[in-house]
Tab-separated table of C-alpha atoms and ligand atoms in Angstrom:
chain	number	residue	atom	x	y	z
A	1	MET	CA	0.433	-0.511	0.256
A	2	LYS	CA	1.548	3.663	-0.793
A	3	HIS	CA	1.906	5.136	2.800
A	4	SER	CA	0.730	9.218	2.113
A	5	THR	CA	3.099	10.851	4.194
A	6	PRO	CA	6.366	11.526	2.047
A	7	ARG	CA	9.232	10.075	3.495
A	8	VAL	CA	12.948	11.409	3.929
A	9	GLY	CA	15.613	9.285	4.773
A	10	PHE	CA	18.799	11.823	6.399
A	11	VAL	CA	22.796	10.878	6.016
A	12	SER	CA	24.838	13.239	8.250
A	13	LEU	CA	28.294	13.566	8.176
A	14	GLY	CA	31.136	15.758	9.488
A	15	CYS	CA	31.569	18.409	12.297
A	16	PRO	CA	29.169	19.204	15.143
A	17	LYS	CA	28.090	22.872	12.696
A	18	ALA	CA	27.197	20.236	9.896
A	19	LEU	CA	25.268	19.233	12.468
A	20	VAL	CA	23.768	21.867	13.275
A	21	ASP	CA	22.658	22.213	9.569
A	22	SER	CA	21.243	18.529	9.578
A	23	GLU	CA	19.012	19.511	12.570
A	24	ARG	CA	17.775	22.530	10.726
A	25	ILE	CA	16.801	20.522	7.561
A	26	LEU	CA	14.958	18.205	9.857
A	27	THR	CA	13.481	20.763	12.058
A	28	GLN	CA	11.820	21.947	8.722
A	29	LEU	CA	10.953	18.804	7.009
A	30	ARG	CA	9.508	17.188	9.951
A	31	ALA	CA	7.686	21.006	10.834
A	32	GLY	CA	6.538	20.461	6.907
A	33	GLY	CA	4.815	17.030	7.041
A	34	TYR	CA	7.891	14.939	6.183
A	35	GLU	CA	8.406	12.048	8.307
A	36	VAL	CA	12.557	11.256	8.837
A	37	VAL	CA	12.927	7.487	8.218
A	38	PRO	CA	15.928	5.448	9.452
A	39	SER	CA	16.295	3.088	6.326
A	40	TYR	CA	17.112	3.701	2.424
A	41	ASP	CA	14.101	0.888	1.686
A	42	ALA	CA	11.532	3.474	3.518
A	43	ALA	CA	12.399	6.852	1.965
A	44	ASP	CA	11.502	8.485	-0.877
A	45	LEU	CA	14.347	10.227	-1.118
A	46	VAL	CA	17.634	10.582	0.846
A	47	VAL	CA	19.746	13.513	1.915
A	48	VAL	CA	23.073	13.201	2.405
A	49	ASN	CA	24.915	16.205	4.143
A	50	THR	CA	28.692	15.554	3.155
A	51	CYS	CA	31.678	16.864	5.098
A	52	GLY	CA	34.770	18.007	2.598
A	53	PHE	CA	37.362	19.131	5.281
A	54	ILE	CA	40.072	16.681	4.426
A	55	ASP	CA	40.365	13.962	1.895
A	56	ASP	CA	39.128	10.914	4.131
A	57	ALA	CA	35.859	13.022	4.633
A	58	VAL	CA	35.691	13.864	0.960
A	59	HIS	CA	36.042	9.719	0.531
A	60	GLU	CA	33.808	9.299	3.121
A	61	SER	CA	31.074	11.768	2.105
A	62	LEU	CA	31.087	10.211	-2.019
A	63	GLU	CA	31.232	6.890	-0.661
A	64	ALA	CA	27.682	7.825	1.784
A	65	ILE	CA	26.426	9.539	-1.776
A	66	GLY	CA	27.161	6.191	-3.854
A	67	GLU	CA	25.679	3.515	-1.068
A	68	ALA	CA	22.142	6.054	-0.996
A	69	VAL	CA	22.492	6.651	-4.913
A	70	ALA	CA	22.745	2.505	-4.667
A	71	ALA	CA	20.145	1.567	-2.325
A	72	ASN	CA	17.546	4.133	-2.746
A	73	GLY	CA	18.278	6.058	-5.881
A	74	ARG	CA	17.245	9.534	-4.889
A	75	VAL	CA	19.555	11.745	-3.308
A	76	ILE	CA	20.016	15.171	-2.853
A	77	VAL	CA	23.165	16.210	-1.503
A	78	THR	CA	24.199	19.072	0.655
A	79	GLY	CA	27.097	20.396	2.873
A	80	CYS	CA	30.272	21.468	2.843
A	81	LEU	CA	31.483	18.819	0.250
A	82	GLY	CA	28.485	20.477	-2.343
A	83	ALA	CA	30.449	23.080	-2.511
A	84	GLN	CA	32.227	21.594	-5.300
A	85	PRO	CA	29.679	20.390	-7.074
A	86	GLU	CA	31.550	19.066	-10.020
A	87	ARG	CA	33.628	16.172	-7.957
A	88	ILE	CA	29.965	14.971	-6.520
A	89	ILE	CA	28.350	15.045	-9.901
A	90	GLU	CA	31.037	13.602	-11.954
A	91	ARG	CA	31.654	10.283	-9.243
A	92	HIS	CA	27.408	9.886	-8.978
A	93	PRO	CA	25.648	11.629	-11.735
A	94	LYS	CA	22.308	10.714	-11.015
A	95	VAL	CA	22.320	12.695	-7.933
A	96	LEU	CA	18.603	14.876	-8.534
A	97	LYS	CA	20.722	18.112	-6.749
A	98	VAL	CA	23.516	19.591	-4.895
A	99	THR	CA	23.666	22.420	-2.539
A	100	GLY	CA	26.547	24.080	-0.161
A	101	PRO	CA	27.018	24.164	2.920
A	102	ALA	CA	24.523	25.854	5.353
A	103	ALA	CA	22.069	26.062	2.649
A	104	TYR	CA	19.161	24.809	4.398
A	105	GLU	CA	16.434	26.661	2.671
A	106	GLU	CA	18.070	25.233	-0.932
A	107	VAL	CA	17.741	21.413	0.367
A	108	VAL	CA	14.177	22.197	1.733
A	109	GLY	CA	13.676	23.836	-1.408
A	110	ALA	CA	15.020	20.458	-3.350
A	111	VAL	CA	12.984	18.223	-1.250
A	112	HIS	CA	9.960	19.688	-1.871
A	113	GLU	CA	10.810	19.923	-5.834
A	114	HIS	CA	11.272	16.278	-5.972
A	115	LEU	CA	9.064	15.288	-3.341
A	116	PRO	CA	6.513	17.111	-3.082
A	117	PRO	CA	4.626	17.808	0.713
A	118	ARG	CA	0.832	16.403	0.544
A	119	HIS	CA	-0.342	19.888	1.474
A	120	ASP	CA	-3.552	20.641	2.582
A	121	PRO	CA	-4.625	24.080	4.102
A	122	ARG	CA	-6.899	22.321	6.152
A	123	PHE	CA	-4.383	20.607	8.300
A	124	ASP	CA	-0.996	21.558	7.238
A	125	LEU	CA	0.541	22.769	9.741
A	126	VAL	CA	2.722	25.289	8.040
A	127	PRO	CA	1.724	27.413	5.575
A	128	PRO	CA	3.245	25.870	1.722
A	129	GLN	CA	5.441	29.053	1.675
A	130	GLY	CA	6.501	28.140	5.413
A	131	ILE	CA	8.687	25.657	5.091
A	132	ARG	CA	10.962	26.579	1.618
A	133	LEU	CA	10.994	30.479	2.439
A	134	THR	CA	11.509	30.161	6.518
A	135	PRO	CA	14.317	33.337	6.846
A	136	ARG	CA	17.314	32.207	9.378
A	137	HIS	CA	15.444	34.139	12.253
A	138	TYR	CA	12.132	32.145	12.599
A	139	ALA	CA	11.526	28.433	13.215
A	140	TYR	CA	9.059	26.460	13.518
A	141	LEU	CA	9.260	23.786	16.410
A	142	LYS	CA	7.423	20.478	16.216
A	143	ILE	CA	6.615	19.068	19.543
A	144	SER	CA	5.028	15.852	18.782
A	145	GLU	CA	3.653	13.924	15.717
A	146	GLY	CA	0.551	12.346	15.296
A	147	CYS	CA	-2.931	12.978	17.383
A	148	ASN	CA	-5.743	11.087	19.835
A	149	HIS	CA	-8.372	13.084	18.973
A	150	ARG	CA	-10.892	12.063	15.628
A	151	CYS	CA	-12.100	15.152	14.264
A	152	SER	CA	-14.646	13.683	11.948
A	153	PHE	CA	-13.848	16.019	8.942
A	154	CYS	CA	-10.131	14.609	9.320
A	155	ILE	CA	-7.719	11.914	8.532
A	156	ILE	CA	-4.735	12.804	10.420
A	157	PRO	CA	-5.059	10.440	13.032
A	158	SER	CA	-5.328	7.515	10.535
A	159	MET	CA	-2.447	8.750	8.598
A	160	ARG	CA	0.044	9.751	11.279
A	161	GLY	CA	-1.206	7.361	14.015
A	162	ASP	CA	-1.868	8.879	17.839
A	163	LEU	CA	0.265	11.532	19.493
A	164	VAL	CA	4.001	10.773	19.962
A	165	SER	CA	5.210	13.580	22.115
A	166	ARG	CA	9.114	14.293	21.124
A	167	PRO	CA	10.758	14.209	25.264
A	168	ILE	CA	10.750	17.843	26.593
A	169	THR	CA	14.574	17.572	26.880
A	170	HIS	CA	14.931	17.425	23.269
A	171	VAL	CA	12.462	19.494	22.004
A	172	LEU	CA	14.380	21.984	24.529
A	173	ASN	CA	18.188	21.207	23.033
A	174	GLU	CA	16.658	21.691	19.780
A	175	ALA	CA	15.371	25.677	20.728
A	176	ILE	CA	18.580	26.325	22.307
A	177	ARG	CA	20.609	24.845	18.869
A	178	LEU	CA	18.129	27.156	17.138
A	179	ARG	CA	18.716	29.964	19.029
A	180	ASN	CA	22.309	29.515	18.988
A	181	ALA	CA	21.894	29.310	14.949
A	182	GLY	CA	20.338	32.797	15.053
A	183	VAL	CA	16.667	31.797	15.509
A	184	ARG	CA	14.563	34.769	17.034
A	185	GLU	CA	11.240	33.505	16.761
A	186	LEU	CA	10.168	29.785	17.536
A	187	LEU	CA	6.540	28.390	16.244
A	188	VAL	CA	5.685	25.581	18.361
A	189	ILE	CA	3.444	22.978	16.770
A	190	SER	CA	1.899	19.951	16.368
A	191	GLN	CA	-1.839	18.736	15.843
A	192	ASP	CA	-2.396	19.534	19.413
A	193	THR	CA	0.227	21.849	21.054
A	194	SER	CA	-2.001	21.429	24.460
A	195	ALA	CA	-2.354	17.979	25.018
A	196	TYR	CA	1.753	17.614	24.434
A	197	GLY	CA	2.753	15.031	26.788
A	198	VAL	CA	-0.269	13.142	27.243
A	199	ASP	CA	1.155	10.203	25.915
A	200	THR	CA	4.254	9.814	27.909
A	201	ARG	CA	1.704	10.233	31.193
A	202	TYR	CA	3.958	14.028	31.851
A	203	ARG	CA	7.110	12.254	31.796
A	204	VAL	CA	9.621	13.513	34.226
A	205	GLU	CA	13.086	14.294	32.909
A	206	GLN	CA	16.046	15.533	34.253
A	207	TRP	CA	16.968	19.515	32.706
A	208	GLY	CA	20.034	20.212	34.460
A	209	SER	CA	19.488	20.743	38.165
A	210	ARG	CA	15.533	20.320	38.522
A	211	GLU	CA	12.852	18.185	36.966
A	212	ILE	CA	10.660	18.652	34.653
A	213	ARG	CA	7.515	17.324	33.115
A	214	THR	CA	6.778	16.439	29.178
A	215	ARG	CA	3.902	18.965	29.311
A	216	PHE	CA	2.678	22.008	27.513
A	217	LEU	CA	3.028	24.376	30.762
A	218	ASP	CA	6.339	22.881	31.706
A	219	LEU	CA	7.318	23.604	27.930
A	220	ALA	CA	6.015	27.292	27.461
A	221	ARG	CA	7.858	28.003	30.611
A	222	GLU	CA	11.573	26.690	30.015
A	223	LEU	CA	11.023	28.088	26.068
A	224	GLY	CA	10.323	31.537	27.787
A	225	GLU	CA	13.727	31.505	29.463
A	226	LEU	CA	15.369	31.508	25.888
A	227	GLY	CA	14.616	35.200	25.162
A	228	LEU	CA	13.219	34.383	22.245
A	229	TRP	CA	9.873	35.368	20.405
A	230	VAL	CA	8.098	31.898	21.250
A	231	ARG	CA	4.165	31.827	19.678
A	232	LEU	CA	1.641	28.851	20.362
A	233	HIS	CA	0.366	27.459	17.579
A	234	TYR	CA	-2.814	24.411	17.382
A	235	VAL	CA	-3.989	24.971	21.119
A	236	TYR	CA	-7.533	23.968	22.346
A	237	PRO	CA	-8.922	25.623	24.664
A	238	TYR	CA	-8.753	22.794	27.459
A	239	PRO	CA	-8.796	25.122	31.223
A	240	HIS	CA	-5.215	24.034	31.761
A	241	VAL	CA	-4.374	26.470	28.785
A	242	ASP	CA	-5.415	28.816	31.457
A	243	GLU	CA	-1.930	28.650	33.112
A	244	VAL	CA	0.197	29.387	30.050
A	245	LEU	CA	-1.656	32.941	30.138
A	246	PRO	CA	0.521	34.283	33.388
A	247	LEU	CA	4.097	33.864	31.327
A	248	MET	CA	2.156	35.838	28.694
A	249	ALA	CA	1.721	38.713	31.074
A	250	GLU	CA	5.141	37.984	32.136
A	251	GLY	CA	6.662	38.900	29.023
A	252	ARG	CA	7.997	34.953	28.597
A	253	ILE	CA	6.361	33.913	26.094
A	254	LEU	CA	3.843	35.763	22.812
A	255	PRO	CA	0.444	37.122	24.050
A	256	TYR	CA	-0.375	35.104	21.330
A	257	LEU	CA	-2.593	31.550	20.743
A	258	ASP	CA	-3.475	30.006	17.679
A	259	ILE	CA	-6.725	28.066	18.567
A	260	PRO	CA	-8.580	26.534	15.663
A	261	PHE	CA	-12.098	26.432	17.197
A	262	GLN	CA	-14.046	25.482	13.565
A	263	HIS	CA	-17.122	26.066	14.788
A	264	ALA	CA	-19.208	27.612	17.653
A	265	SER	CA	-22.484	25.964	17.723
A	266	PRO	CA	-22.718	23.272	20.074
A	267	ARG	CA	-24.097	20.421	17.937
A	268	ILE	CA	-21.880	20.973	15.026
A	269	LEU	CA	-18.834	21.020	17.248
A	270	LYS	CA	-20.093	17.696	18.449
A	271	LEU	CA	-20.672	16.348	15.156
A	272	MET	CA	-17.014	17.393	14.351
A	273	LYS	CA	-16.031	15.744	17.180
A	274	ARG	CA	-13.910	18.865	18.472
A	275	PRO	CA	-11.518	18.299	21.102
A	276	ALA	CA	-12.781	20.643	24.262
A	277	HIS	CA	-16.119	21.106	22.602
A	278	ALA	CA	-17.861	21.255	25.604
A	279	GLU	CA	-16.147	24.035	27.063
A	280	ASP	CA	-17.489	27.593	27.494
A	281	THR	CA	-15.411	29.047	25.159
A	282	LEU	CA	-16.170	32.520	25.469
A	283	ALA	CA	-15.669	32.792	29.235
A	284	ARG	CA	-12.669	31.249	28.562
A	285	ILE	CA	-11.490	34.464	26.281
A	286	ARG	CA	-13.138	36.955	28.627
A	287	ARG	CA	-10.891	35.431	31.467
A	288	TRP	CA	-7.746	35.235	29.323
A	289	ARG	CA	-8.406	38.771	28.491
A	290	GLN	CA	-8.516	40.099	31.703
A	291	VAL	CA	-4.980	38.510	32.416
A	292	VAL	CA	-3.609	39.523	29.542
A	293	PRO	CA	-5.303	42.355	27.383
A	294	GLN	CA	-3.288	42.199	24.344
A	295	LEU	CA	-3.669	38.625	24.095
A	296	THR	CA	-4.055	38.180	20.199
A	297	LEU	CA	-6.165	35.328	19.214
A	298	ARG	CA	-6.227	33.773	15.774
A	299	SER	CA	-8.598	30.404	14.457
A	300	THR	CA	-9.807	29.026	12.018
A	301	PHE	CA	-13.395	28.102	11.015
A	302	ILE	CA	-15.386	25.658	8.751
A	303	VAL	CA	-18.712	26.563	7.184
A	304	GLY	CA	-21.312	24.691	5.349
A	305	PHE	CA	-20.208	21.293	7.230
A	306	PRO	CA	-23.072	18.435	6.729
A	307	GLY	CA	-25.996	19.150	9.158
A	308	GLU	CA	-25.384	22.937	9.458
A	309	THR	CA	-28.541	25.103	9.838
A	310	GLU	CA	-29.178	28.415	9.359
A	311	GLU	CA	-29.807	28.876	13.685
A	312	ASP	CA	-26.214	26.868	13.809
A	313	PHE	CA	-24.504	29.392	11.259
A	314	GLY	CA	-26.043	32.662	13.099
A	315	LEU	CA	-24.601	31.270	16.335
A	316	LEU	CA	-21.514	31.595	14.981
A	317	LEU	CA	-21.856	34.411	13.413
A	318	ASP	CA	-23.133	35.434	17.508
A	319	TRP	CA	-20.125	33.767	18.673
A	320	LEU	CA	-17.806	35.427	16.140
A	321	GLU	CA	-19.164	39.087	17.218
A	322	GLU	CA	-18.485	38.393	21.160
A	323	ALA	CA	-15.228	36.717	20.748
A	324	GLN	CA	-13.727	39.428	18.888
A	325	LEU	CA	-10.946	37.402	17.422
A	326	ASP	CA	-7.875	39.207	15.733
A	327	ARG	CA	-7.147	36.996	13.265
A	328	VAL	CA	-9.507	34.241	11.221
A	329	GLY	CA	-9.453	31.692	8.240
A	330	CYS	CA	-12.346	30.107	7.058
A	331	PHE	CA	-13.128	27.408	4.690
A	332	LYS	CA	-16.033	26.256	3.142
A	333	TYR	CA	-16.120	22.419	3.952
A	334	SER	CA	-15.294	19.571	1.719
A	335	PRO	CA	-14.815	16.249	2.168
A	336	VAL	CA	-12.003	14.202	2.518
A	337	ASP	CA	-11.550	10.943	1.050
A	338	GLY	CA	-11.764	8.791	4.227
A	339	ALA	CA	-13.574	11.024	7.008
A	340	SER	CA	-16.030	9.279	8.986
A	341	ALA	CA	-17.733	12.953	8.456
A	342	ASN	CA	-18.379	11.601	4.792
A	343	GLU	CA	-21.578	9.613	6.176
A	344	LEU	CA	-22.964	12.297	7.961
A	345	PRO	CA	-26.595	13.226	6.474
A	346	GLY	CA	-27.522	16.794	5.831
A	347	ALA	CA	-24.708	18.026	3.321
A	348	VAL	CA	-25.201	21.650	2.796
A	349	ALA	CA	-25.424	23.137	-0.668
A	350	GLU	CA	-22.770	24.757	-2.069
A	351	GLU	CA	-24.312	27.899	-2.895
A	352	VAL	CA	-25.541	28.073	0.715
A	353	LYS	CA	-21.981	27.231	1.989
A	354	GLU	CA	-20.424	30.191	-0.665
A	355	GLU	CA	-23.228	32.655	1.130
A	356	ARG	CA	-22.353	31.627	4.566
A	357	TRP	CA	-19.053	31.812	3.649
A	358	HIS	CA	-19.190	35.428	2.200
A	359	ARG	CA	-21.240	36.284	5.103
A	360	PHE	CA	-18.673	35.150	7.854
A	361	MET	CA	-16.066	36.837	6.222
A	362	GLN	CA	-17.913	40.337	5.964
A	363	LYS	CA	-18.505	40.230	10.067
A	364	GLN	CA	-15.137	38.583	10.862
A	365	GLN	CA	-13.361	41.497	8.725
A	366	ALA	CA	-15.287	43.959	10.150
A	367	ILE	CA	-14.279	43.101	13.460
A	368	SER	CA	-10.104	42.045	12.286
A	369	LYS	CA	-10.060	45.804	10.799
A	370	ALA	CA	-11.568	47.464	13.958
A	371	ARG	CA	-9.107	45.521	16.259
A	372	LEU	CA	-6.111	46.800	13.931
A	373	GLN	CA	-7.419	50.324	13.750
A	374	ALA	CA	-7.612	50.707	17.997
A	375	GLN	CA	-3.649	50.121	17.507
A	376	VAL	CA	-3.066	53.308	15.688
A	377	GLY	CA	-1.082	55.416	17.683
A	378	GLN	CA	0.745	52.301	20.421
A	379	THR	CA	4.241	51.734	20.369
A	380	MET	CA	5.367	48.219	19.902
A	381	ARG	CA	8.722	46.075	19.294
A	382	VAL	CA	8.344	44.327	15.637
A	383	LEU	CA	10.908	42.173	14.390
A	384	VAL	CA	12.244	42.826	10.925
A	385	ASP	CA	11.452	39.855	8.263
A	386	ALA	CA	13.233	41.961	5.393
A	387	VAL	CA	13.965	45.331	4.048
A	388	GLU	CA	12.702	46.260	0.590
A	389	ALA	CA	13.740	49.872	-1.000
A	390	ARG	CA	12.809	52.220	1.831
A	391	THR	CA	10.161	49.722	4.181
A	392	ALA	CA	11.014	47.329	6.695
A	393	ILE	CA	8.349	44.488	6.312
A	394	ALA	CA	8.180	43.668	10.119
A	395	ARG	CA	5.616	41.725	12.311
A	396	SER	CA	4.721	42.218	15.458
A	397	ALA	CA	3.929	39.613	18.568
A	398	ALA	CA	0.113	39.973	17.068
A	399	ASP	CA	1.363	38.831	13.426
A	400	ALA	CA	2.672	35.004	13.072
A	401	PRO	CA	4.709	34.625	9.425
A	402	ASP	CA	2.870	33.915	6.554
A	403	ILE	CA	-0.635	33.779	7.567
A	404	ASP	CA	-1.250	36.844	9.750
A	405	GLY	CA	-0.478	40.280	9.167
A	406	VAL	CA	2.787	42.747	8.281
A	407	VAL	CA	3.726	45.901	9.714
A	408	ARG	CA	5.564	48.372	7.501
A	409	VAL	CA	8.034	50.471	9.021
A	410	THR	CA	8.820	53.801	7.038
A	411	GLY	CA	11.177	56.541	7.909
A	412	PRO	CA	14.895	57.774	8.689
A	413	GLY	CA	16.796	54.938	9.759
A	414	VAL	CA	14.968	52.087	8.341
A	415	THR	CA	17.495	51.253	5.693
A	416	ARG	CA	19.494	50.170	8.734
A	417	LEU	CA	17.552	47.539	10.135
A	418	CYS	CA	18.463	44.309	9.093
A	419	PRO	CA	16.519	40.913	8.930
A	420	GLY	CA	16.221	39.419	12.158
A	421	GLU	CA	16.161	42.578	14.249
A	422	PHE	CA	14.154	43.699	16.837
A	423	ALA	CA	13.004	47.318	16.532
A	424	GLN	CA	10.579	49.787	18.211
A	425	VAL	CA	8.207	51.461	16.039
A	426	THR	CA	4.936	53.702	16.303
A	427	VAL	CA	1.589	52.620	14.362
A	428	THR	CA	0.755	55.591	12.101
A	429	SER	CA	-2.122	53.404	10.160
A	430	ALA	CA	-3.891	50.181	9.447
A	431	THR	CA	-5.155	48.837	6.498
A	432	ASP	CA	-7.597	46.144	6.326
A	433	TYR	CA	-4.983	43.497	7.434
A	434	ASP	CA	-1.590	45.094	7.942
A	435	LEU	CA	-0.010	48.142	10.180
A	436	LYS	CA	1.898	50.803	8.954
A	437	ALA	CA	4.503	52.458	11.556
A	438	ARG	CA	7.544	54.639	11.883
A	439	LEU	CA	10.650	53.850	13.945
A	440	ALA	CA	10.278	55.266	17.394
A	441	PRO	CA	13.411	57.041	18.392
A	442	ALA	CA	15.838	55.220	20.631
B	501	SF4	S1	-7.878	17.543	16.397
B	501	SF4	FE1	-8.659	16.818	15.168
B	501	SF4	S2	-8.204	17.861	13.071
B	501	SF4	FE2	-6.287	18.243	14.607
B	501	SF4	S3	-5.488	16.578	13.943
B	501	SF4	FE3	-6.339	16.029	15.514
B	501	SF4	S4	-8.027	14.773	14.915
B	501	SF4	FE4	-7.222	16.125	12.994
């Protein structure tokens, strides 16, 4: 049977620096939905990270490439020896691509090209462009694989299995290495970040002189010690999520929560079998905002789910009005092969889905716009992603890369800013999705 998750084998040779590159590549591949497998046979493609420091290392690298080509056939070469592509091509003309040292964006791009990820915007943890173009100053940190829920519209658990949390020390070590490699912002992802560690029964591990648990709160607290921007994605509104709000209030992690609510009608949430579907989410949001008034909430929703009546949809619109979320995406329901929701009665006609989608978007756009407008005049810290002509494209704590808006910074001093640098800016105006700002006086 053809497996549905693209699988990559990885051979890493060379010094600790090459190892950091390997880890960075693996981090991004994992985040992008690739499975990293330990054998040539199980892999759809193999990446060999080479070393070219001394003759022995060159020899070893060329041998390793030869072995991978013979055993698997589809090989991408990176690393120090990749700086001399002709040596590799001469010996192994069948390699798919050769990239140089520390060129991890290129490697990930090459993997994408030769083994495309299976992108489904409804379930994927990173945006399609997120893997290839992730600048060096932010990184996706995947904390677990699989999922214990069984949402009726989703087939991820059948594809990737039940939740398997990475040990907290592995995740923290990876975060530290990413920080040491220049990363300024970590985007914590998994299918259910709030469930982190449930499968390990919150296993206790030694971290320096302390004991910490493999669980959501400990992870957020420890990541909050690293002096980075830490952004939590795919959190569900369980009561224990309340515990991380004080970390946001103290400025240890970003006051940002990405919660895929998907709907607000209790009946539809139940049909969807959503995690935490019985929680009073509006009350929870109100409490969170009391603790962290500047909290940014992002979410996604599905309209036109089987059985959704005009009354259910009305409940959703009322909920939106109350919840005042900042950033929202909305999908029209479409069946996914193998999902149990396909068996549900009450399919909603396409034109009704379309009409509800427009009403939903209209309502939310007005809310998002007003919330952005309210920020005009505020001074805030932003992280610069790029500098183009006389404008720095930056993001505030409220903006996750690629999925949220940006802050366009202009004015004196802007051209001296570099990607990956933090700056203080004062917001001068707002558009539908983005803010405009000027550098604040030092
Ligand atoms: S929480 Fe639901 S939608 Fe998300 S991966 Fe698990 S089953 Fe799928």
